[in-house]
mmCIF file of C-alpha atoms in Angstrom:
data_model
loop_
_atom_site.group_PDB
_atom_site.id
_atom_site.type_symbol
_atom_site.label_atom_id
_atom_site.label_comp_id
_atom_site.label_asym_id
_atom_site.label_seq_id
_atom_site.Cartn_x
_atom_site.Cartn_y
_atom_site.Cartn_z
ATOM 1 C CA ASP A 1 0.000 0.000 0.000
ATOM 2 C CA ALA A 2 1.106 3.553 -0.658
ATOM 3 C CA LYS A 3 2.393 5.442 2.346
ATOM 4 C CA THR A 4 0.445 8.442 3.566
ATOM 5 C CA THR A 5 1.641 11.567 5.334
ATOM 6 C CA GLN A 6 -0.599 13.572 7.622
ATOM 7 C CA PRO A 7 0.111 16.446 10.002
ATOM 8 C CA PRO A 8 0.304 15.151 13.560
ATOM 9 C CA SER A 9 -2.243 17.579 14.939
ATOM 10 C CA MET A 10 -4.514 20.470 14.155
ATOM 11 C CA ASP A 11 -7.052 22.661 15.922
ATOM 12 C CA CYS A 12 -10.388 23.790 14.621
ATOM 13 C CA ALA A 13 -13.029 26.189 15.914
ATOM 14 C CA GLU A 14 -16.457 24.778 16.578
ATOM 15 C CA GLY A 15 -18.852 25.523 13.729
ATOM 16 C CA ARG A 16 -16.083 26.115 11.216
ATOM 17 C CA ALA A 17 -14.970 23.793 8.458
ATOM 18 C CA ALA A 18 -12.059 21.501 9.258
ATOM 19 C CA ASN A 19 -9.768 20.700 6.337
ATOM 20 C CA LEU A 20 -7.543 17.688 6.925
ATOM 21 C CA PRO A 21 -4.759 17.162 4.387
ATOM 22 C CA CYS A 22 -3.179 13.871 3.378
ATOM 23 C CA ASN A 23 -0.268 13.277 1.035
ATOM 24 C CA HIS A 24 -0.006 9.992 -0.841
ATOM 25 C CA SER A 25 2.460 10.789 -3.592
ATOM 26 C CA THR A 26 3.204 7.123 -4.414
ATOM 27 C CA ILE A 27 -0.414 6.087 -4.852
ATOM 28 C CA SER A 28 -1.037 3.725 -7.736
ATOM 29 C CA GLY A 29 -3.938 3.705 -10.151
ATOM 30 C CA ASN A 30 -5.933 0.996 -8.402
ATOM 31 C CA GLU A 31 -5.581 2.339 -4.873
ATOM 32 C CA TYR A 32 -8.413 4.056 -3.089
ATOM 33 C CA VAL A 33 -8.209 6.752 -0.430
ATOM 34 C CA TYR A 34 -10.080 5.942 2.774
ATOM 35 C CA TRP A 35 -10.654 8.036 5.869
ATOM 36 C CA TYR A 36 -11.434 6.691 9.307
ATOM 37 C CA ARG A 37 -11.508 8.370 12.678
ATOM 38 C CA GLN A 38 -11.072 7.157 16.219
ATOM 39 C CA ILE A 39 -12.659 8.967 19.097
ATOM 40 C CA HIS A 40 -10.844 8.502 22.369
ATOM 41 C CA SER A 41 -9.836 4.818 22.095
ATOM 42 C CA GLN A 42 -13.193 3.719 20.703
ATOM 43 C CA GLY A 43 -13.251 1.515 17.630
ATOM 44 C CA PRO A 44 -12.284 3.311 14.420
ATOM 45 C CA GLN A 45 -15.212 4.660 12.442
ATOM 46 C CA TYR A 46 -15.419 4.787 8.657
ATOM 47 C CA ILE A 47 -15.945 8.259 7.228
ATOM 48 C CA ILE A 48 -15.597 8.203 3.457
ATOM 49 C CA HIS A 49 -13.546 6.845 0.574
ATOM 50 C CA GLY A 50 -12.854 7.628 -3.069
ATOM 51 C CA LEU A 51 -10.766 6.755 -6.097
ATOM 52 C CA LYS A 52 -10.390 9.932 -8.134
ATOM 53 C CA ASN A 53 -13.665 11.811 -8.045
ATOM 54 C CA ASN A 54 -14.631 14.021 -5.166
ATOM 55 C CA GLU A 55 -17.048 12.357 -2.780
ATOM 56 C CA THR A 56 -19.545 13.650 -0.245
ATOM 57 C CA ASN A 57 -21.691 11.943 2.336
ATOM 58 C CA GLU A 58 -23.532 12.977 5.461
ATOM 59 C CA MET A 59 -20.332 13.135 7.486
ATOM 60 C CA ALA A 60 -17.768 14.748 5.237
ATOM 61 C CA SER A 61 -16.425 15.578 1.801
ATOM 62 C CA LEU A 62 -13.331 14.110 0.203
ATOM 63 C CA ILE A 63 -11.410 16.163 -2.326
ATOM 64 C CA ILE A 64 -8.762 14.281 -4.323
ATOM 65 C CA THR A 65 -6.342 16.232 -6.501
ATOM 66 C CA GLU A 66 -6.284 15.515 -10.189
ATOM 67 C CA ASP A 67 -2.902 13.780 -9.982
ATOM 68 C CA ARG A 68 -4.213 11.840 -6.948
ATOM 69 C CA LYS A 69 -1.067 12.567 -4.965
ATOM 70 C CA SER A 70 -2.949 14.261 -2.182
ATOM 71 C CA SER A 71 -6.415 14.620 -0.761
ATOM 72 C CA THR A 72 -8.340 16.681 1.772
ATOM 73 C CA LEU A 73 -11.064 15.552 4.118
ATOM 74 C CA ILE A 74 -13.501 18.330 4.892
ATOM 75 C CA LEU A 75 -15.725 18.337 7.938
ATOM 76 C CA PRO A 76 -18.116 21.138 6.962
ATOM 77 C CA HIS A 77 -19.246 22.270 10.407
ATOM 78 C CA ALA A 78 -17.005 20.835 13.085
ATOM 79 C CA THR A 79 -18.508 20.102 16.478
ATOM 80 C CA LEU A 80 -16.863 19.177 19.757
ATOM 81 C CA ARG A 81 -17.815 15.557 19.049
ATOM 82 C CA ASP A 82 -15.564 15.595 15.992
ATOM 83 C CA THR A 83 -12.501 15.739 18.239
ATOM 84 C CA ALA A 84 -10.685 12.540 17.282
ATOM 85 C CA VAL A 85 -7.694 11.024 15.525
ATOM 86 C CA TYR A 86 -8.286 10.980 11.779
ATOM 87 C CA TYR A 87 -6.578 8.374 9.628
ATOM 88 C CA CYS A 88 -5.967 8.608 5.910
ATOM 89 C CA ILE A 89 -5.438 5.143 4.408
ATOM 90 C CA VAL A 90 -4.607 4.151 0.878
ATOM 91 C CA ARG A 91 -5.310 0.625 -0.278
ATOM 92 C CA VAL A 92 -6.268 -1.425 -3.288
ATOM 93 C CA GLY A 93 -9.944 -2.267 -3.559
ATOM 94 C CA TYR A 94 -9.574 -6.011 -3.122
ATOM 95 C CA ASP A 95 -7.409 -5.753 -0.010
ATOM 96 C CA TYR A 96 -9.523 -5.866 3.107
ATOM 97 C CA LYS A 97 -6.615 -5.099 5.413
ATOM 98 C CA LEU A 98 -6.364 -1.566 6.736
ATOM 99 C CA SER A 99 -2.921 -0.161 7.485
ATOM 100 C CA PHE A 100 -3.303 2.654 9.975
ATOM 101 C CA GLY A 101 -0.568 5.236 10.352
ATOM 102 C CA ALA A 102 -0.268 7.788 13.122
ATOM 103 C CA GLY A 103 -3.130 9.947 11.859
ATOM 104 C CA THR A 104 -3.973 13.563 12.659
ATOM 105 C CA THR A 105 -5.240 14.461 16.091
ATOM 106 C CA VAL A 106 -7.983 17.006 15.532
ATOM 107 C CA THR A 107 -9.136 19.094 18.458
ATOM 108 C CA VAL A 108 -12.295 21.111 18.011
ATOM 109 C CA ARG A 109 -12.437 24.062 20.390
ATOM 110 C CA ALA A 110 -15.519 25.924 21.519
ATOM 111 C CA GLU B 1 -28.613 -2.023 14.560
ATOM 112 C CA ALA B 2 -25.562 -3.123 12.618
ATOM 113 C CA GLN B 3 -22.749 -3.741 15.028
ATOM 114 C CA VAL B 4 -19.646 -5.641 16.021
ATOM 115 C CA THR B 5 -19.711 -6.726 19.640
ATOM 116 C CA GLN B 6 -16.628 -7.587 21.646
ATOM 117 C CA ASN B 7 -16.501 -9.074 25.106
ATOM 118 C CA PRO B 8 -15.184 -8.383 27.580
ATOM 119 C CA ARG B 9 -14.500 -4.657 27.303
ATOM 120 C CA TYR B 10 -11.900 -4.760 30.047
ATOM 121 C CA LEU B 11 -9.856 -7.683 31.323
ATOM 122 C CA ILE B 12 -7.000 -8.012 33.767
ATOM 123 C CA THR B 13 -5.368 -11.414 33.861
ATOM 124 C CA VAL B 14 -2.196 -13.120 34.968
ATOM 125 C CA THR B 15 0.623 -14.421 32.836
ATOM 126 C CA GLY B 16 -0.076 -17.865 31.416
ATOM 127 C CA LYS B 17 -3.790 -18.034 32.097
ATOM 128 C CA LYS B 18 -5.610 -18.834 28.872
ATOM 129 C CA LEU B 19 -8.241 -16.363 27.799
ATOM 130 C CA THR B 20 -10.651 -15.773 24.938
ATOM 131 C CA VAL B 21 -11.953 -12.466 23.654
ATOM 132 C CA THR B 22 -15.178 -12.909 21.746
ATOM 133 C CA CYS B 23 -16.264 -11.001 18.663
ATOM 134 C CA SER B 24 -19.652 -11.210 17.015
ATOM 135 C CA GLN B 25 -21.168 -9.316 14.092
ATOM 136 C CA ASN B 26 -24.791 -9.165 12.965
ATOM 137 C CA MET B 27 -24.257 -8.000 9.378
ATOM 138 C CA ASN B 28 -23.605 -11.364 7.719
ATOM 139 C CA HIS B 29 -20.118 -10.192 6.777
ATOM 140 C CA GLU B 30 -17.641 -12.632 5.272
ATOM 141 C CA TYR B 31 -14.487 -10.815 6.322
ATOM 142 C CA MET B 32 -13.432 -10.408 9.940
ATOM 143 C CA SER B 33 -10.148 -9.402 11.516
ATOM 144 C CA TRP B 34 -8.403 -8.600 14.768
ATOM 145 C CA TYR B 35 -6.150 -5.636 15.454
ATOM 146 C CA ARG B 36 -4.148 -4.525 18.418
ATOM 147 C CA GLN B 37 -3.367 -0.918 19.194
ATOM 148 C CA ASP B 38 -0.337 0.181 21.150
ATOM 149 C CA PRO B 39 0.983 3.696 21.822
ATOM 150 C CA GLY B 40 3.359 4.797 19.097
ATOM 151 C CA LEU B 41 2.705 1.692 16.987
ATOM 152 C CA GLY B 42 -0.821 2.355 15.765
ATOM 153 C CA LEU B 43 -3.243 -0.415 14.843
ATOM 154 C CA ARG B 44 -1.662 -3.634 13.664
ATOM 155 C CA GLN B 45 -3.488 -6.608 12.231
ATOM 156 C CA ILE B 46 -3.195 -9.884 14.166
ATOM 157 C CA TYR B 47 -5.318 -12.352 12.188
ATOM 158 C CA TYR B 48 -8.030 -12.215 9.609
ATOM 159 C CA SER B 49 -10.666 -14.497 8.155
ATOM 160 C CA MET B 50 -12.105 -14.370 4.666
ATOM 161 C CA ASN B 51 -14.960 -16.720 5.522
ATOM 162 C CA VAL B 52 -15.948 -19.673 7.682
ATOM 163 C CA GLU B 53 -12.997 -22.004 8.308
ATOM 164 C CA VAL B 54 -10.647 -19.665 6.397
ATOM 165 C CA THR B 55 -8.168 -17.757 8.540
ATOM 166 C CA ASP B 56 -4.712 -16.311 7.976
ATOM 167 C CA LYS B 57 -2.001 -14.450 9.823
ATOM 168 C CA GLY B 58 -1.737 -10.722 9.834
ATOM 169 C CA ASP B 59 1.320 -8.684 10.795
ATOM 170 C CA VAL B 60 1.629 -9.707 14.452
ATOM 171 C CA PRO B 61 0.147 -13.213 14.936
ATOM 172 C CA GLU B 62 2.644 -14.583 17.461
ATOM 173 C CA GLY B 63 0.991 -15.649 20.704
ATOM 174 C CA TYR B 64 -2.544 -15.576 19.306
ATOM 175 C CA LYS B 65 -4.976 -18.063 17.821
ATOM 176 C CA VAL B 66 -8.309 -17.588 16.121
ATOM 177 C CA SER B 67 -11.137 -19.727 14.835
ATOM 178 C CA ARG B 68 -14.050 -19.125 12.499
ATOM 179 C CA LYS B 69 -16.589 -21.897 12.915
ATOM 180 C CA GLU B 70 -19.578 -19.663 12.256
ATOM 181 C CA LYS B 71 -19.864 -16.630 10.049
ATOM 182 C CA ARG B 72 -20.871 -14.258 12.826
ATOM 183 C CA ASN B 73 -18.193 -15.149 15.397
ATOM 184 C CA PHE B 74 -14.440 -14.706 15.358
ATOM 185 C CA PRO B 75 -12.897 -15.274 18.796
ATOM 186 C CA LEU B 76 -9.333 -14.317 19.641
ATOM 187 C CA ILE B 77 -7.540 -16.823 21.859
ATOM 188 C CA LEU B 78 -4.472 -16.178 23.964
ATOM 189 C CA GLU B 79 -3.278 -19.612 25.061
ATOM 190 C CA SER B 80 -0.575 -18.322 27.387
ATOM 191 C CA PRO B 81 -0.789 -14.553 27.737
ATOM 192 C CA SER B 82 2.321 -12.556 28.473
ATOM 193 C CA PRO B 83 2.739 -8.934 29.618
ATOM 194 C CA ASN B 84 3.744 -7.844 26.102
ATOM 195 C CA GLN B 85 0.206 -8.697 24.996
ATOM 196 C CA THR B 86 -1.157 -5.945 27.193
ATOM 197 C CA SER B 87 -2.925 -3.829 24.620
ATOM 198 C CA LEU B 88 -6.197 -2.482 23.244
ATOM 199 C CA TYR B 89 -7.784 -4.991 20.883
ATOM 200 C CA PHE B 90 -10.297 -4.361 18.129
ATOM 201 C CA CYS B 91 -12.341 -6.732 16.055
ATOM 202 C CA ALA B 92 -13.556 -5.584 12.642
ATOM 203 C CA SER B 93 -15.820 -6.943 9.922
ATOM 204 C CA SER B 94 -16.677 -6.048 6.357
ATOM 205 C CA SER B 95 -18.679 -7.571 3.554
ATOM 206 C CA GLY B 96 -17.071 -9.647 0.850
ATOM 207 C CA VAL B 97 -17.599 -6.903 -1.687
ATOM 208 C CA MET B 98 -14.674 -4.747 -2.697
ATOM 209 C CA ASN B 99 -14.363 -1.177 -1.518
ATOM 210 C CA THR B 100 -16.669 -1.456 1.417
ATOM 211 C CA GLU B 101 -16.271 0.062 4.834
ATOM 212 C CA ALA B 102 -15.052 -1.874 7.828
ATOM 213 C CA PHE B 103 -17.046 -1.887 11.051
ATOM 214 C CA PHE B 104 -15.108 -2.012 14.304
ATOM 215 C CA GLY B 105 -16.067 -3.201 17.734
ATOM 216 C CA GLN B 106 -15.691 -0.970 20.773
ATOM 217 C CA GLY B 107 -12.469 -2.565 21.850
ATOM 218 C CA THR B 108 -11.144 -4.797 24.608
ATOM 219 C CA ARG B 109 -8.542 -3.389 26.927
ATOM 220 C CA LEU B 110 -6.394 -6.276 28.114
ATOM 221 C CA THR B 111 -3.839 -6.085 30.888
ATOM 222 C CA VAL B 112 -1.573 -9.056 31.562
ATOM 223 C CA VAL B 113 0.310 -8.919 34.859
#
């Protein structure tokens, strides 16, 4: 799987959009970008995934650059409950294993 | 409600005393796996199962056993626990279809003294 690079931490004001970057410069054509988050030692929670098109669901939006070497997860209106570690994972579609890196610790402040 | 259930949530045990952590999912998923999470090392896969009676080693299988006799259950067995197996354990499941999300249990915090 391609390696990902995320900032170790970031702060966000409650009610504002949180933009979480992820670099995956060695991504190959059949690898998808997945985002999960983990709230305070609970089980990781799936957020969103995509291949090359931008994706949106009820939780977040995923913006993938045209060259696919980086992506941004957008939480449109961060709340205190969004405080968590966010993981960007790149993997091929047929591989069910998830390789978690260190992630980004996001702290939403009131 | 779709969920993955692990038991127990917390366990303190002594070195060498066999223990089993249970995992059950109600989504009819084919794929199940176990991870352990340690500070500074992230989540690492222990074992996984592609379907009933099909299991394989992940990245850190030493000291663990698993079985998959029914689709819904995937217990993790520590035959002779040691202190270095003190960790936070997660069970996960996903359907057999590509590009699907994984569902995780709430975790089991194990301490071996």
